[in-house]
Coordinates of C-alpha atoms in Angstrom, one line a residue:
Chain E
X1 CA 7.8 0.6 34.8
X2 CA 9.5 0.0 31.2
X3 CA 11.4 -2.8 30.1
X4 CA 15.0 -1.8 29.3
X5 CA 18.0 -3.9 27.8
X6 CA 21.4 -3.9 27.1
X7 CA 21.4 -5.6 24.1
X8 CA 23.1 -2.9 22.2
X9 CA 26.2 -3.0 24.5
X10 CA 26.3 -6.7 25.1
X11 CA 26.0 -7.0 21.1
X12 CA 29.2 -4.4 20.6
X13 CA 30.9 -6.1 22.8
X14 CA 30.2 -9.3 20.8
X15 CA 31.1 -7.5 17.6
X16 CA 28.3 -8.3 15.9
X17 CA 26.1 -6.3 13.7
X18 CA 22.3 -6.2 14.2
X19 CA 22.2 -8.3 10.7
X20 CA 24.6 -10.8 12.3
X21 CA 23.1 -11.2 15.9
X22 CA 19.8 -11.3 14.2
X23 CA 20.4 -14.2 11.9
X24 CA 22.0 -16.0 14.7
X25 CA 18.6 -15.8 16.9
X26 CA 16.8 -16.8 13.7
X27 CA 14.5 -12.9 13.8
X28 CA 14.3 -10.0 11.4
X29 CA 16.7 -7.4 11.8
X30 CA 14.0 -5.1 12.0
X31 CA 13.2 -6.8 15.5
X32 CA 16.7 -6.5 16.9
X33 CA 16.1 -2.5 15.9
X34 CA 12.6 -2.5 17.8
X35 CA 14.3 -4.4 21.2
X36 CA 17.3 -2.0 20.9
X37 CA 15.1 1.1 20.9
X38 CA 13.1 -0.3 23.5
X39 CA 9.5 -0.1 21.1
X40 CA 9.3 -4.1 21.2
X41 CA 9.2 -5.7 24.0
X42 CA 10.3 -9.2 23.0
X43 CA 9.0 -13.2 23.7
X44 CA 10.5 -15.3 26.5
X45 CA 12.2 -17.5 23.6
X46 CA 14.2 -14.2 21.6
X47 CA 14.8 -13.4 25.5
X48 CA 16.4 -17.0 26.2
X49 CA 18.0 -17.0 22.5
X50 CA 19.7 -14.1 23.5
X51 CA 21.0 -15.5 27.1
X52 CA 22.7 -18.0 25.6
X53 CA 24.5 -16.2 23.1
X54 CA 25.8 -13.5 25.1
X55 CA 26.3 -16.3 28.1
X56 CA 24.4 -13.7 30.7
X57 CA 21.3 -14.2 32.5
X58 CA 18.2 -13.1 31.0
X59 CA 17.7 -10.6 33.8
X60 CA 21.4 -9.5 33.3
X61 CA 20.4 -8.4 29.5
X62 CA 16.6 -7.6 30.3
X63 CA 15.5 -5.9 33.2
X64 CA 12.3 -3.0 34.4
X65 CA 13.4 0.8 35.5
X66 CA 10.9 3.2 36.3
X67 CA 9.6 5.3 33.6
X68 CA 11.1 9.3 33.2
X69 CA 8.6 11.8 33.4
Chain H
X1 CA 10.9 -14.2 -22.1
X2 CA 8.0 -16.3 -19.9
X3 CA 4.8 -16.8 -21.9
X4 CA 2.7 -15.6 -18.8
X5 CA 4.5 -12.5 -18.8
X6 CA 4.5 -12.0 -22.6
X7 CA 0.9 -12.4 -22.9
X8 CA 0.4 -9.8 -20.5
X9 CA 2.6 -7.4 -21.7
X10 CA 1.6 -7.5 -25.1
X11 CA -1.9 -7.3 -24.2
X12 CA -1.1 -4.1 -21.9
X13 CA 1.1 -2.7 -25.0
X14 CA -2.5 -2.9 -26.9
X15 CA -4.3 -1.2 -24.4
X16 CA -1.5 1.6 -24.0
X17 CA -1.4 2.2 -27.4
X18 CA -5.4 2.6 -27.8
X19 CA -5.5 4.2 -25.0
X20 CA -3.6 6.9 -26.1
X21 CA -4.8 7.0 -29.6
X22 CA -8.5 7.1 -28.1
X23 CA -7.6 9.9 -24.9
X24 CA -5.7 12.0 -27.9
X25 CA -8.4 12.2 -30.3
X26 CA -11.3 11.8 -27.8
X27 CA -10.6 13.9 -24.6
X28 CA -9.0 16.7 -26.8
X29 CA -11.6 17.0 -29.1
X30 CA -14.6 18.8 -29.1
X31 CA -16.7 16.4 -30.9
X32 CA -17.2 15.0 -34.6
X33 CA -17.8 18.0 -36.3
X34 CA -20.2 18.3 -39.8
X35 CA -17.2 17.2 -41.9
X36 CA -16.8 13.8 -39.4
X37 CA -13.7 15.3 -38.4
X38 CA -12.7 15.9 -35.1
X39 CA -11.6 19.7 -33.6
X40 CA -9.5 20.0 -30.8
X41 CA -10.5 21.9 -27.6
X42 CA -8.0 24.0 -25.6
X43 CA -10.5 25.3 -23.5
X44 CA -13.3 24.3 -20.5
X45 CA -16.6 23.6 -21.7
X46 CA -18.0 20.9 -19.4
X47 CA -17.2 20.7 -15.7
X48 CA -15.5 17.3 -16.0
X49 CA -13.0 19.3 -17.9
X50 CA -11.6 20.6 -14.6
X51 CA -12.4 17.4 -13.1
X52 CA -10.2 15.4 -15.9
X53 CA -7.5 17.5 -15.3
X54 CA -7.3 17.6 -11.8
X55 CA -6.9 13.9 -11.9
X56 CA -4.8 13.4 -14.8
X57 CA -2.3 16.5 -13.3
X58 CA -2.3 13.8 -10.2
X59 CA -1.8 10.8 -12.4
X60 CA 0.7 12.4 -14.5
X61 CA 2.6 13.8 -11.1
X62 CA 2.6 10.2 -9.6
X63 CA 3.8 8.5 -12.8
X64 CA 6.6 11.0 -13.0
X65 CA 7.6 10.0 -9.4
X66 CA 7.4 6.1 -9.7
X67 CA 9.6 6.3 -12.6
X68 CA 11.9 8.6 -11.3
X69 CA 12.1 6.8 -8.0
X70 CA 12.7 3.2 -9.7
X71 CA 15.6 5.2 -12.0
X72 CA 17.1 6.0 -8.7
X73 CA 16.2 3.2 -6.4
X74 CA 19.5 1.1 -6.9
X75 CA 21.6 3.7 -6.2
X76 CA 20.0 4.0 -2.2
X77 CA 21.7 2.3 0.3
X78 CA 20.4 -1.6 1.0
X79 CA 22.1 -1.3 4.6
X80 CA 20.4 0.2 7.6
X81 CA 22.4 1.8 10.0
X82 CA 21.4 0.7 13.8
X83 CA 19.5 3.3 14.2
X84 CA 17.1 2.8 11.6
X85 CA 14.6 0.3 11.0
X86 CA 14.8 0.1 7.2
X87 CA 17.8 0.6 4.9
X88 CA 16.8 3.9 2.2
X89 CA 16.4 1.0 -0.5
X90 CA 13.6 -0.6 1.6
X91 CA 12.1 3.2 2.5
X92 CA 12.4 4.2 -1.3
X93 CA 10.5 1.2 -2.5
X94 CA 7.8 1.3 0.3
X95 CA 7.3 4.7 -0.6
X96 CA 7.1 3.8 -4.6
X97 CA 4.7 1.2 -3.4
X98 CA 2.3 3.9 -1.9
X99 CA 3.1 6.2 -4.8
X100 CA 2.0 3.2 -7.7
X101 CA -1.1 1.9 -5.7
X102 CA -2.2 5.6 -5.2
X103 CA -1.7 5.8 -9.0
X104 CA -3.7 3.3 -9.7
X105 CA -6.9 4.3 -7.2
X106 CA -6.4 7.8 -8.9
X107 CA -7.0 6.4 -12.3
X108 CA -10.3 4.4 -10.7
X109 CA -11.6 7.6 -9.4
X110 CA -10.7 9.0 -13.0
X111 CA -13.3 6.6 -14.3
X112 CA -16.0 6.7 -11.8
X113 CA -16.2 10.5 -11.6
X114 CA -16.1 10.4 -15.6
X115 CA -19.2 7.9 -15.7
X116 CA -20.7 9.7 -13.3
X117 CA -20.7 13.1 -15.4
X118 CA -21.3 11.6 -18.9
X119 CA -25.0 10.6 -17.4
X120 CA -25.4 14.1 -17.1
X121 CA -23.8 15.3 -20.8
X122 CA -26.1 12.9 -22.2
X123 CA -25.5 14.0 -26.0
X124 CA -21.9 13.3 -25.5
X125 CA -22.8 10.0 -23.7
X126 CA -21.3 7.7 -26.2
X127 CA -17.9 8.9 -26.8
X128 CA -17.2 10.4 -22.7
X129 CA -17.8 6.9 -21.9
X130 CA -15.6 5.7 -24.5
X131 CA -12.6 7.7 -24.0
X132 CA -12.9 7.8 -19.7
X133 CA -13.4 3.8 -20.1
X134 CA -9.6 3.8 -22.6
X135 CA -8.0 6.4 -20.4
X136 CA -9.0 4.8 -17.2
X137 CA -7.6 1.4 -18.3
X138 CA -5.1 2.9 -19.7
X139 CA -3.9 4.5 -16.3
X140 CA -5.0 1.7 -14.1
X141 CA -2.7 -0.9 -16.8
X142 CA 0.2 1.5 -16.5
X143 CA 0.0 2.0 -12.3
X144 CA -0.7 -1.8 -12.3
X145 CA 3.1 -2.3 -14.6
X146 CA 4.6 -0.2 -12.1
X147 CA 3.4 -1.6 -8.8
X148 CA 4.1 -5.2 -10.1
X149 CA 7.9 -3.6 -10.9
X150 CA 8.0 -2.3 -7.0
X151 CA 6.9 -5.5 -5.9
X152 CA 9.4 -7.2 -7.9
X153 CA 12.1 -5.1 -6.6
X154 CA 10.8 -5.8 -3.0
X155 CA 11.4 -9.3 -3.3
X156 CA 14.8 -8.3 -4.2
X157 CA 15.3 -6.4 -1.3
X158 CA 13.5 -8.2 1.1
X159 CA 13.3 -12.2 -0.4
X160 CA 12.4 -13.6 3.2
X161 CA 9.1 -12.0 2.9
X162 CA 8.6 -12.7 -1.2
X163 CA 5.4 -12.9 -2.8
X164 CA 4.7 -14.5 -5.6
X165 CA 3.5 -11.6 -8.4
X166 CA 1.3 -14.5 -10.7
X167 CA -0.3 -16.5 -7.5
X168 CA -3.8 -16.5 -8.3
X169 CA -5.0 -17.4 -4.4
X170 CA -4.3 -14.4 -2.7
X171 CA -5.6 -15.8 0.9
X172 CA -3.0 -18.7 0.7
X173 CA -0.2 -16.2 -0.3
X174 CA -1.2 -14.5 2.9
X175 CA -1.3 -17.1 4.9
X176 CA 2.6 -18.3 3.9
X177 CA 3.3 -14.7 4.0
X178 CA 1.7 -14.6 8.1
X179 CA 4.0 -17.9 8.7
X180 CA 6.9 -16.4 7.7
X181 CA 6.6 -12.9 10.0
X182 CA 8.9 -13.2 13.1
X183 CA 7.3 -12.2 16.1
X184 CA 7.6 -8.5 16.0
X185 CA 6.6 -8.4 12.3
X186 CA 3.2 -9.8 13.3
X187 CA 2.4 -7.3 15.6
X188 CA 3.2 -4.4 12.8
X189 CA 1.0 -6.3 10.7
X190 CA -1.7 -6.7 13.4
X191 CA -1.4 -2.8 14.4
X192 CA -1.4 -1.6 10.5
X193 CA -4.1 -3.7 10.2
X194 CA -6.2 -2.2 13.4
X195 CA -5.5 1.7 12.1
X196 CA -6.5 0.7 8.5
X197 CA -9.8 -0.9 9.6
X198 CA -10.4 2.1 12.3
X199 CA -9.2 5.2 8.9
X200 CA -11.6 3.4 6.8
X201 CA -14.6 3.6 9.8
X202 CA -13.9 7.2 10.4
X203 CA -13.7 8.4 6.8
X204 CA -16.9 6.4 6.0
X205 CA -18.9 7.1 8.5
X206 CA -17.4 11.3 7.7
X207 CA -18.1 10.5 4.0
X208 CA -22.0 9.2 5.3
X209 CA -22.5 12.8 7.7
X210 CA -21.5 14.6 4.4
X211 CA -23.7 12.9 2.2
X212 CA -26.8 12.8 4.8
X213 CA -26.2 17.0 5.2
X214 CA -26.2 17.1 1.5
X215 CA -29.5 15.0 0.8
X216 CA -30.9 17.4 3.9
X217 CA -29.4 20.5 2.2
X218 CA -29.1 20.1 -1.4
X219 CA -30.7 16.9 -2.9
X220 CA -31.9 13.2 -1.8
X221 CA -29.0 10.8 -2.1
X222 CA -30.8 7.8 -0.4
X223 CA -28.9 5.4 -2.4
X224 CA -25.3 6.9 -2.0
X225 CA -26.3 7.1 2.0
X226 CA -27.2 3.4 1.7
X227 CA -24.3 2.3 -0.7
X228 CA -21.9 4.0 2.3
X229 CA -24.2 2.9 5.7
X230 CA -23.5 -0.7 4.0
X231 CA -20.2 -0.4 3.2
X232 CA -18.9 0.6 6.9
X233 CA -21.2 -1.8 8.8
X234 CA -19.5 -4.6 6.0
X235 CA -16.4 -3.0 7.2
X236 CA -16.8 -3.2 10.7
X237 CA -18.7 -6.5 10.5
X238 CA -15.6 -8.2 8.5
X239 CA -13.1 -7.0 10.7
X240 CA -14.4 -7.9 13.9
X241 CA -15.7 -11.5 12.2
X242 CA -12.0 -12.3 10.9
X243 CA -10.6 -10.6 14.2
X244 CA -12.4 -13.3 16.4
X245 CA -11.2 -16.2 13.7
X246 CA -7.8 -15.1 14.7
X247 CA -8.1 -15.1 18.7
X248 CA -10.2 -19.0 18.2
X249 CA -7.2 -19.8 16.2
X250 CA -4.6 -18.6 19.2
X251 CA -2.9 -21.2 21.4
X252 CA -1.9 -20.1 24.7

């Protein structure tokens, strides 16, 4: 199991850059990149920081899918 | 201009410039000759010759490149696209980073593999020593100029994670640096810290199996063996002692 996200589409939708969304959550934008990409999987706060913003559940934004072999 | 940085440029301007007076008329010369005059020497006559020119071909190739790359560094892009996780300005500058340090470990080398050989030329003792001493200085003031230039330009680029070039208390500038990593930035930190510590092992403890085959082989070299043994166990030791600071530290 992996942790996947949709915080690329939920943050298009928003129209904001990763610059943008990652000032607003108070993180580098080089953490924003990591989530995206899936290589970072990020704290309960960035998790709830980003709830709020994009006014979803965390599990709507964050959620486990099986691994591809 | 600020008087700190005046006094240290003018001082580096002296060493440059005696540096390169003494590497011309030492390091090209073959040696004061009956007149007191020196001759120049186009060819190899001791094996540091190949040895001096091995490193100053890599010092010279690496100054070349950190000039060139801080000629071109403003014109790289300071925006990432989402994709990437640094802009090119930020990948340029890391790289000239690499480039300057590498520069200046080059030009240590230079003078320890120098020292090491005018021991064995002893006739020539007096002026190898010399000149390796100016040119080593010389090289290790010039790759210093430059990585205190790429560390200036990174605080441009990145002035969230600033350091401060004339701090003299280089544990306090790394703990304000520490406290100012977001999360994900600390575990970067904490992993490029974990490979460094585990390249340096390997390498020392390679470097230890050469030398030991060597003093089997060739010739004793108890004290390199032991210089090395000490300097991985000190390795290991400090790593693992600062490592357990850092998990007492921890709040869960």
């Amino acid at each position: 199991m992996r942790l996947a996200n949709r915080v690329r589409e939920l943050r298009a939708r928003f129209r904001l850059s990763q610059h943008e969304l990652a000032e607003q959550i108070e993180v580098s934008r080089q953490t924003i990149a990591l989530i995206e990409r899936g290589d970072y999987s990020p704290s309960v706060v960035i998790a709830l920081k980003m709830a709020q913003l994009f006014k979803e559940p965390v599990e709507m934004i964050f959620y486990l899918e099986e691994e591809q072999q | 201009m600020n008087k700190k940085i005046k006094y240290w440029l003018v001082t580096l301007a002296f060493i440059l410039v005696g540096g390169s007076i003494g590497f011309l008329f030492g390091y090209l010369s073959e040696g004061k000759s009956s007149d007191g005059w020196f001759s120049l020497k186009w060819y190899v006559v001791f094996p540091y010759d190949v040895v001096f020119f091995l490193l100053a071909g890599a010092c010279l190739v690496l100054l070349v490149l950190v000039l060139r790359g801080l000629q071109t560094l403003n014109r790289q892009s300071h925006e990432a696209v989402d994709e990437e996780l640094y802009s090119p300005a930020e990948q340029a500058v890391s790289k000239l980073f690499m480039q300057a340090t590498l520069l200046q470990s080059i030009a240590t080398l230079w003078l320890f593999a120098g020292a090491s050989y005018s021991f064995e030329v002893s006739e020539n003792y007096e002026r190898i020593v010399g000149v390796l001493l100016i040119s080593s200085v010389v090289l290790t003031g010039v790759g210093w100029i430059l990585s205190r230039k790429v560390t200036k330009q990174m605080n441009e680029l990145v002035p969230r994670l600033a350091v401060d070039l004339y701090d003299t208390n280089p544990q306090k500038q790394y703990n304000d640096l520490v406290q100012r990593l977001d999360e994900s930035e600390k575990l970067q930190m904490y992993k490029a810290g974990f490979v460094t510590m585990r390249w340096m092992l390997t390498l020392l403890y390679i470097l230890l199996f050469v030398i030991f085959i060597y003093s089997l082989l060739v010739e004793s070299q108890i004290n390199l063996l032991l210089v090395v043994g000490l300097l991985a166990i000190a390795n290991q030791t400090f790593y693992f002692v600062v490592a357990n600071q850092q998990t007492k530290k921890r709040r869960f």
